[in-house]
mmCIF file of C-alpha atoms in Angstrom:
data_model
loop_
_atom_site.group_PDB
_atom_site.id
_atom_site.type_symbol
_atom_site.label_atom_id
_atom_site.label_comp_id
_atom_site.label_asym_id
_atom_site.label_seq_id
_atom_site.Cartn_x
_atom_site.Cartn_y
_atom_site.Cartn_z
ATOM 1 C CA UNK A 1 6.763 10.662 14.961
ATOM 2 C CA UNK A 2 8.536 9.606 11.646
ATOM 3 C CA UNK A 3 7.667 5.733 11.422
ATOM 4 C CA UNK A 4 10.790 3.751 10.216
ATOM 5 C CA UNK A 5 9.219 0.364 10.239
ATOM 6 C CA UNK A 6 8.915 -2.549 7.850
ATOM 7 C CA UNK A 7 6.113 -4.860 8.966
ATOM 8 C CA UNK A 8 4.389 -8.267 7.345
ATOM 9 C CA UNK A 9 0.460 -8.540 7.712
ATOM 10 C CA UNK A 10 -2.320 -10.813 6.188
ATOM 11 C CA UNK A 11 -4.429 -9.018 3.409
ATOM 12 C CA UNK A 12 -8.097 -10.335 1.488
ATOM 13 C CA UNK A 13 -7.695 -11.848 -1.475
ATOM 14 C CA UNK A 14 -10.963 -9.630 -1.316
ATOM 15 C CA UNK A 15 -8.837 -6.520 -1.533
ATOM 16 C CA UNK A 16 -7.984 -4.623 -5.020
ATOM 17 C CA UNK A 17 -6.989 -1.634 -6.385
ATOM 18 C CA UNK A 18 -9.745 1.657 -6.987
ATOM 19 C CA UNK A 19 -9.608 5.113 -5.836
ATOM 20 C CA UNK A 20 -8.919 5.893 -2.257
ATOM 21 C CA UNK A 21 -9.758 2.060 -1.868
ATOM 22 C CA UNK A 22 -7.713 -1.245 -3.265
ATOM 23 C CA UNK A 23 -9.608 -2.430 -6.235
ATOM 24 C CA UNK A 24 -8.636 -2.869 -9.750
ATOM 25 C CA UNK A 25 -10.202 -3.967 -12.825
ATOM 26 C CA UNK A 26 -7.593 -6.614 -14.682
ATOM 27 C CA UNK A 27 -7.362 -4.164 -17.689
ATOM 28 C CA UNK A 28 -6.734 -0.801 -15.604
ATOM 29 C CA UNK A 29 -3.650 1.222 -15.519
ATOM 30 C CA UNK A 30 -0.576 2.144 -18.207
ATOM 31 C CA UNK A 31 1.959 -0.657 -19.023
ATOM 32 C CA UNK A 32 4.895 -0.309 -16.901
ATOM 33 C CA UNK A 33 8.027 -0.094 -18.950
ATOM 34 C CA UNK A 34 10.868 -2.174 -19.418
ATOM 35 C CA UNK A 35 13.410 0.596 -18.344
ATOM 36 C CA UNK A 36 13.758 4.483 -16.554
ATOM 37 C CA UNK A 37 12.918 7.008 -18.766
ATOM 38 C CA UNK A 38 13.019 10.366 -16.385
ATOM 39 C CA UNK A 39 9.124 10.474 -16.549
ATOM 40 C CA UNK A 40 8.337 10.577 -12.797
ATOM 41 C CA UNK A 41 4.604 11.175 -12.009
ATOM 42 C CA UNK A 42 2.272 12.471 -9.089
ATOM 43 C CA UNK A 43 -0.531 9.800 -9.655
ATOM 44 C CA UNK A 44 0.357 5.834 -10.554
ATOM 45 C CA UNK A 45 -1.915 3.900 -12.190
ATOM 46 C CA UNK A 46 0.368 0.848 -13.720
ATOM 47 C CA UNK A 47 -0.420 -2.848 -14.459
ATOM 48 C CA UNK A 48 2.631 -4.888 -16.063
ATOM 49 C CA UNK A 49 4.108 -8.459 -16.235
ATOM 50 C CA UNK A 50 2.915 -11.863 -17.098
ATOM 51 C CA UNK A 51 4.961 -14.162 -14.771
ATOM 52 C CA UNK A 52 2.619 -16.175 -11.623
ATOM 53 C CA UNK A 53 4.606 -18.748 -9.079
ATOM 54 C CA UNK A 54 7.103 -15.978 -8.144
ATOM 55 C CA UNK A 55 8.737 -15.301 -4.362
ATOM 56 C CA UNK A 56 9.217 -11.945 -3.017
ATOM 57 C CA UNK A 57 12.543 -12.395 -2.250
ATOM 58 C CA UNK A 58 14.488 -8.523 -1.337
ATOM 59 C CA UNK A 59 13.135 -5.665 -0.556
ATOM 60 C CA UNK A 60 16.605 -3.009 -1.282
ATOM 61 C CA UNK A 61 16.058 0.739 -0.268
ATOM 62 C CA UNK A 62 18.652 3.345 -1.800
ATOM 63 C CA UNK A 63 19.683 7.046 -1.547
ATOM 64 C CA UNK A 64 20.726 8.345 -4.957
ATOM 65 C CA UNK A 65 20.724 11.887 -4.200
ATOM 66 C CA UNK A 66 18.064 13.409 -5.960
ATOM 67 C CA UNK A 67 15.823 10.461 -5.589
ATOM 68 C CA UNK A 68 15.351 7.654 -3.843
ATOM 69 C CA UNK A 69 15.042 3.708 -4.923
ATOM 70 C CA UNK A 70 12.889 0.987 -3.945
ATOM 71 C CA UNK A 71 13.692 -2.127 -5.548
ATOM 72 C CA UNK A 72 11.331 -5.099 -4.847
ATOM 73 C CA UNK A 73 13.286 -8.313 -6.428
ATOM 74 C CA UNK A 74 11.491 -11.977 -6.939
ATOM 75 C CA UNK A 75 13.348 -15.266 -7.706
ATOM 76 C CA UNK A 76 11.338 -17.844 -10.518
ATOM 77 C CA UNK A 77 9.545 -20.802 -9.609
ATOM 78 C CA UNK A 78 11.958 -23.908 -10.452
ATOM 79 C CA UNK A 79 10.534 -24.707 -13.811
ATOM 80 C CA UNK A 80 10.672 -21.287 -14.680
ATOM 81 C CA UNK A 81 14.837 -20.230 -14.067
ATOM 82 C CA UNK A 82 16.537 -18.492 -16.697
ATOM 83 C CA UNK A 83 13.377 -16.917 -17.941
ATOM 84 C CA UNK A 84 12.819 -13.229 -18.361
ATOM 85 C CA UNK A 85 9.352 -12.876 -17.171
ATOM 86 C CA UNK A 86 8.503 -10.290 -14.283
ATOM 87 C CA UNK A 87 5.237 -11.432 -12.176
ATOM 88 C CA UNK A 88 2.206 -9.683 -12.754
ATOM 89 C CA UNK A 89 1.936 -6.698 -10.568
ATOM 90 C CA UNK A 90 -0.944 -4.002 -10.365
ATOM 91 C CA UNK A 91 0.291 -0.505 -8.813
ATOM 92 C CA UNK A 92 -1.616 2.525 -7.785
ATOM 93 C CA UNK A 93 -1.534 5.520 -5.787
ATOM 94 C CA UNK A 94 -3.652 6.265 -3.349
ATOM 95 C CA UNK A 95 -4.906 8.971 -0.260
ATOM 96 C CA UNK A 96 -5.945 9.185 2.915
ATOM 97 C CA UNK A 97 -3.324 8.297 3.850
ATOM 98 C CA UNK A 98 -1.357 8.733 0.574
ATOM 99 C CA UNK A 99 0.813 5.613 -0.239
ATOM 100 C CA UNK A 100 1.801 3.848 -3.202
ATOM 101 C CA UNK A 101 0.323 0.130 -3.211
ATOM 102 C CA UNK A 102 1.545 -2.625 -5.504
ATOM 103 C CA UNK A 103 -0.122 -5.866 -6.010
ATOM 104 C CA UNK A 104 1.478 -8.688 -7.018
ATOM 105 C CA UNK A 105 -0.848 -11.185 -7.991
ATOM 106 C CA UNK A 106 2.042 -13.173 -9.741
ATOM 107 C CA UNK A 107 4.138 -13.399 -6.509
ATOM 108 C CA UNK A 108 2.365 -16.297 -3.735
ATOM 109 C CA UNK A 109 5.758 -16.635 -1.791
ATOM 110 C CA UNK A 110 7.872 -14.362 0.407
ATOM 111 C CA UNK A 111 11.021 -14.844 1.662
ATOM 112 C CA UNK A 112 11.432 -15.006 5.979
ATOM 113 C CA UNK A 113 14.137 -12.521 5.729
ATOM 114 C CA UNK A 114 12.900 -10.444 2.731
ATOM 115 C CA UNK A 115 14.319 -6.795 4.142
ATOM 116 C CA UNK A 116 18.292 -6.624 3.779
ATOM 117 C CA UNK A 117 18.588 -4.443 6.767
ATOM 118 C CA UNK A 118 16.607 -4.306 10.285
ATOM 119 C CA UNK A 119 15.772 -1.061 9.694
ATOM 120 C CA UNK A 120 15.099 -0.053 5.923
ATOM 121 C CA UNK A 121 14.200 3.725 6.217
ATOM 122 C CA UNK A 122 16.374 4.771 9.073
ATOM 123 C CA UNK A 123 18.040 7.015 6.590
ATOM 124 C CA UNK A 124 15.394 7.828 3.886
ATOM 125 C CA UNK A 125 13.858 11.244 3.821
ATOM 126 C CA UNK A 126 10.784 10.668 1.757
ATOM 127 C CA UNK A 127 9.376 7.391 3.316
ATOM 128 C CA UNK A 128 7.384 6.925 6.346
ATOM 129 C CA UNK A 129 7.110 3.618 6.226
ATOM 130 C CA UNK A 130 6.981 0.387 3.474
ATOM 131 C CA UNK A 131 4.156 -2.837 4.874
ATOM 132 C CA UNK A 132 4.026 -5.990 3.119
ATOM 133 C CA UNK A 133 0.888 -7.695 3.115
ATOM 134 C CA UNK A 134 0.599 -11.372 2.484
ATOM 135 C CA UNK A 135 -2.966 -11.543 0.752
ATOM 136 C CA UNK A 136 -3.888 -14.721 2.918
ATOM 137 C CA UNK A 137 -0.992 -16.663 0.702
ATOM 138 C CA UNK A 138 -2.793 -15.743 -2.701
ATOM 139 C CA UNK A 139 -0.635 -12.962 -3.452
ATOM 140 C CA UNK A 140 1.904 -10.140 -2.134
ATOM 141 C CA UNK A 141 1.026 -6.602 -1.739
ATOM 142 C CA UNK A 142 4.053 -3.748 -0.824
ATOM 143 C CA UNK A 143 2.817 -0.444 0.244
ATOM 144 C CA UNK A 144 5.088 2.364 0.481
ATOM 145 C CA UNK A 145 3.797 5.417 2.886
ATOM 146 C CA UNK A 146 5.477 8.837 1.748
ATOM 147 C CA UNK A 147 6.709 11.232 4.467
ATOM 148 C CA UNK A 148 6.229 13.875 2.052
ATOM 149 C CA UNK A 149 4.616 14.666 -1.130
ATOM 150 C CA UNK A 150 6.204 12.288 -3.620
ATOM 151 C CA UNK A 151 6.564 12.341 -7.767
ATOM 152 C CA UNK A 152 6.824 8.505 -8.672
ATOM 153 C CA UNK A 153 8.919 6.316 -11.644
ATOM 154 C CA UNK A 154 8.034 2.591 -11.918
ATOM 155 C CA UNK A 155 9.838 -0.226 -14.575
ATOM 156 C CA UNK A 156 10.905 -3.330 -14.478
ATOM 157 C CA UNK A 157 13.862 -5.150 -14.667
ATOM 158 C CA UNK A 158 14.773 -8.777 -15.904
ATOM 159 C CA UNK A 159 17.069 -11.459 -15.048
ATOM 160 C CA UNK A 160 16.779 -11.154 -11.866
ATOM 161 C CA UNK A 161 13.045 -9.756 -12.231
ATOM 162 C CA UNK A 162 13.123 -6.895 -10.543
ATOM 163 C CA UNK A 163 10.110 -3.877 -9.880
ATOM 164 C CA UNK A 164 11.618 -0.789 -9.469
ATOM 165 C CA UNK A 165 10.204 2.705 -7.454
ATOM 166 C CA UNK A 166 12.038 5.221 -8.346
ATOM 167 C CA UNK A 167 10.705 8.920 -5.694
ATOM 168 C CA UNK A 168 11.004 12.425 -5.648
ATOM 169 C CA UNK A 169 10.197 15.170 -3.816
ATOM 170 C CA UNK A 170 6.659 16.347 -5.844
ATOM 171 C CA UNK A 171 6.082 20.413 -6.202
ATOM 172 C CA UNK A 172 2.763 19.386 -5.843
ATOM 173 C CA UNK A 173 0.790 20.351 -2.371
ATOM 174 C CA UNK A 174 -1.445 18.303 -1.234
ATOM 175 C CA UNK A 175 -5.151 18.791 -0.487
ATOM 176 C CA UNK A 176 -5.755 20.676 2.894
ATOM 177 C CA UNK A 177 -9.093 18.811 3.328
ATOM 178 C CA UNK A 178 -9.436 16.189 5.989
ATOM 179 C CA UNK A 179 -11.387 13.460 5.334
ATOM 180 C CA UNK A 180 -13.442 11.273 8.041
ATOM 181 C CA UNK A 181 -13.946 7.051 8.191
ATOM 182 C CA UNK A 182 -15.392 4.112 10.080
ATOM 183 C CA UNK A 183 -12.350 2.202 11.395
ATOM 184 C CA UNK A 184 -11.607 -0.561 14.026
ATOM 185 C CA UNK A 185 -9.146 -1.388 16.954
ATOM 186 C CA UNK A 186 -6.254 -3.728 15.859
ATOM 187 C CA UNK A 187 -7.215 -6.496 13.798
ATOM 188 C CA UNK A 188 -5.800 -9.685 14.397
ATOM 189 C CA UNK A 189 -4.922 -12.702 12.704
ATOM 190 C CA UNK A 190 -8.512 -13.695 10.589
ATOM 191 C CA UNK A 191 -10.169 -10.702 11.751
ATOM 192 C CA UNK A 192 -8.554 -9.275 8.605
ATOM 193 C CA UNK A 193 -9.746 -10.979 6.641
ATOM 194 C CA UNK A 194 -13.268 -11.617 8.313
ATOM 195 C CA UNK A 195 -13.432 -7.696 8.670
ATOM 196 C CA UNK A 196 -13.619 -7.525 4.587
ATOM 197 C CA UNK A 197 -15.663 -10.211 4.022
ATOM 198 C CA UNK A 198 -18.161 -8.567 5.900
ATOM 199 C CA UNK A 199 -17.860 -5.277 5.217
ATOM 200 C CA UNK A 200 -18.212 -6.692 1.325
ATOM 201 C CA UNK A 201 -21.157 -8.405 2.199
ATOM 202 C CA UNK A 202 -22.710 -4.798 3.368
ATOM 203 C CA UNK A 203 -22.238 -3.108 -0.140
ATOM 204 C CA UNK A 204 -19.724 -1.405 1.184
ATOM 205 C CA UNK A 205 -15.698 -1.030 0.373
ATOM 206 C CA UNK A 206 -13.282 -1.612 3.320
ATOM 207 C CA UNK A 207 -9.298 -1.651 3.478
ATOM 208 C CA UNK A 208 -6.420 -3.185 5.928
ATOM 209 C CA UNK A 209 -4.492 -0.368 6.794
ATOM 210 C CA UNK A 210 -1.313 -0.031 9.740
ATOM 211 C CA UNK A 211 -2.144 2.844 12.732
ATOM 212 C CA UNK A 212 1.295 4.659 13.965
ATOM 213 C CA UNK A 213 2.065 1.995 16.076
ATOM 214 C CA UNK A 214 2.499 -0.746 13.338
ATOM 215 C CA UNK A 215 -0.783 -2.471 14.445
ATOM 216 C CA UNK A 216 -3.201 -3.441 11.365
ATOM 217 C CA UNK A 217 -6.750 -1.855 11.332
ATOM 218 C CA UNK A 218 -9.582 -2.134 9.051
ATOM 219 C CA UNK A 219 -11.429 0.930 7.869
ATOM 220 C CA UNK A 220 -14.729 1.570 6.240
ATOM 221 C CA UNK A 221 -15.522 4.533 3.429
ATOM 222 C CA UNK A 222 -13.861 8.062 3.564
ATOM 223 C CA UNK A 223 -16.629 10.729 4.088
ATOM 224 C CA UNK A 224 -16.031 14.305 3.016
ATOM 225 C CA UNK A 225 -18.730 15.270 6.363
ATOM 226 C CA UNK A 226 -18.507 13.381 9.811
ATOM 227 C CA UNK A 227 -22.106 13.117 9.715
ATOM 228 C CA UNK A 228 -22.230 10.990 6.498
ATOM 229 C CA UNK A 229 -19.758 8.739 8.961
ATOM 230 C CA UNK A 230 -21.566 8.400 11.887
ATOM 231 C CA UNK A 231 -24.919 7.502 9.572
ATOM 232 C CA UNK A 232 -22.847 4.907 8.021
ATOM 233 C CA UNK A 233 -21.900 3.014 11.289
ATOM 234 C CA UNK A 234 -25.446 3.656 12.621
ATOM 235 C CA UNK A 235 -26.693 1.568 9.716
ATOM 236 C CA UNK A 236 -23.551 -1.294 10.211
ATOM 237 C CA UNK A 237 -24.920 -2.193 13.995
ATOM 238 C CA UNK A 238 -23.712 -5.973 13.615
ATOM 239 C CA UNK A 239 -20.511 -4.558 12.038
ATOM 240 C CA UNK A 240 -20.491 -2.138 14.956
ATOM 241 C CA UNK A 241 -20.841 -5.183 17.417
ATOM 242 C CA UNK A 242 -17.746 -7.131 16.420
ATOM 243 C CA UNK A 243 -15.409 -4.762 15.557
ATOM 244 C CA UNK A 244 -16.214 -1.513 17.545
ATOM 245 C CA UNK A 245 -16.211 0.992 14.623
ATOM 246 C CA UNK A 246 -14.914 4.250 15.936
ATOM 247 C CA UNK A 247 -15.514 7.506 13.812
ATOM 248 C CA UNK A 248 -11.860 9.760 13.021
ATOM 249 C CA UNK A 249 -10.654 12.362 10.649
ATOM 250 C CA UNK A 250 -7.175 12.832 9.037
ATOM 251 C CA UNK A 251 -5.117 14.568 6.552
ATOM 252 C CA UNK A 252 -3.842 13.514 3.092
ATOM 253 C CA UNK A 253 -0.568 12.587 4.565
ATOM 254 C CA UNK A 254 -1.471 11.347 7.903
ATOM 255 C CA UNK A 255 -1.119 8.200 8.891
ATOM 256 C CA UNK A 256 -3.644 6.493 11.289
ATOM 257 C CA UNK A 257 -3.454 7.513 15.072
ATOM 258 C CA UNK A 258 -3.305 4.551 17.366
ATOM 259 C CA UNK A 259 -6.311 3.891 19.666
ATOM 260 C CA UNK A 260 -6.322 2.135 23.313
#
């Protein structure tokens, strides 16, 4: 079932972007330009901006025919107005599921009624869904979760600063191989955050991710062999304990199934 939803959840400040994980080094990724050129791309790997003390303040989604637009729009801290800056934002793409996540270490603040309409996607064709994490008030992070296999085009735009995702249906298929990971029932309020933490302190990676039914859920590692999995949470017993890690495969595409 398509999943038209636009949800707000805490994130880790522990959380960046790498891989099929969220982790970034400060000096990864292209610069994101200042304007559309018509280069749209299969894999995103972007860092861009220098503003901090912005506001997430509209989230627009638009149909423009041959592609679709997601524009993420911030208003300036007070002592910065008038100033052409664009926060500092980290963006990657990512799979299992695929999605597109972008950071935004130089937004802290969201605005209550950030989405323009109550239901954002009810007409888009190539989105699943778009989450907003607030990073435990550090920072904002948007993830946008493709319905199909999706060629991207980032820039910015000033005065109001503006980040702008340009889609497009990829000719790209995606890989056929499912892959298999340690995740957890719905997470709730500092269990998010707790759940990293922890799974950091193992040596291991972990990520927040949202299940079909718009709950949050932590997940451990993505194992090419179910076996690899189930030695993983054999060795994570006091992990196991508190968050009753349950072993389950998916596609490139798929989105997490919902437990009890």
């Amino acid at each position: 079932m398509k999943r038209l939803t636009a949800k707000i959840f805490l994130i880790s400040l522990a959380i960046f972007f790498s891989g099929n994980t969220l982790a970034v080094h400060p000096a990864a990724g292209d610069p994101i330009p200042g304007k559309k050129a018509d280069r749209y791309q299969d894999r995103i790997d972007m860092i861009g901006g220098t503003g901090d003390g912005f506001t997430l303040s509209q989230i627009r989604w638009g149909d423009h025919r041959t592609f679709e637009r997601v524009v993420l729009e911030f208003t300036p801290p007070d002592w910065d107005e008038g100033s052409r800056l664009v926060p500092r934002s980290l963006l990657r793409t990512e799979d299992y599921p695929s999605r597109l996540m972008i950071r935004i270490p130089g937004a802290t603040g969201i605005n209550a009624s950030v989405f323009t309409e109550k239901k954002p996607l009810s007409k888009s064709r190539l989105l699943n869904g778009l989450t907003v994490f607030d990073s435990c008030g550090a920072s904002q992070v948007v993830s946008l979760e493709p319905a199909r296999s999706l060629q991207f085009e980032v820039f910015t735009l000033s005065s109001p600063a503006r980040i702008v995702v340009d889609m497009r249906l990829s000719r790209g298929i995606p890989p056929e191989a499912e892959r298999y990971s340690l995740r957890t029932l719905p997470l709730l309020g500092d269990q998010q955050c707790v759940f990293l933490e922890e799974v950091a302190a193992s040596g291991l990676t972990g990520r927040l991710l949202s299940d079909v039914s718009g709950r949050v859920i932590g997940e451990v590692g993505l194992f090419e062999d179910y076996r690899d999995a189930w030695d993983v949470k054999d060795k994570l017993s006091d992990l196991n304990r508190r968050f009753s890690l349950v072993v389950k495969r998916r596609g490139v595409m798929d989105t997490p199934a919902a437990l009890p």
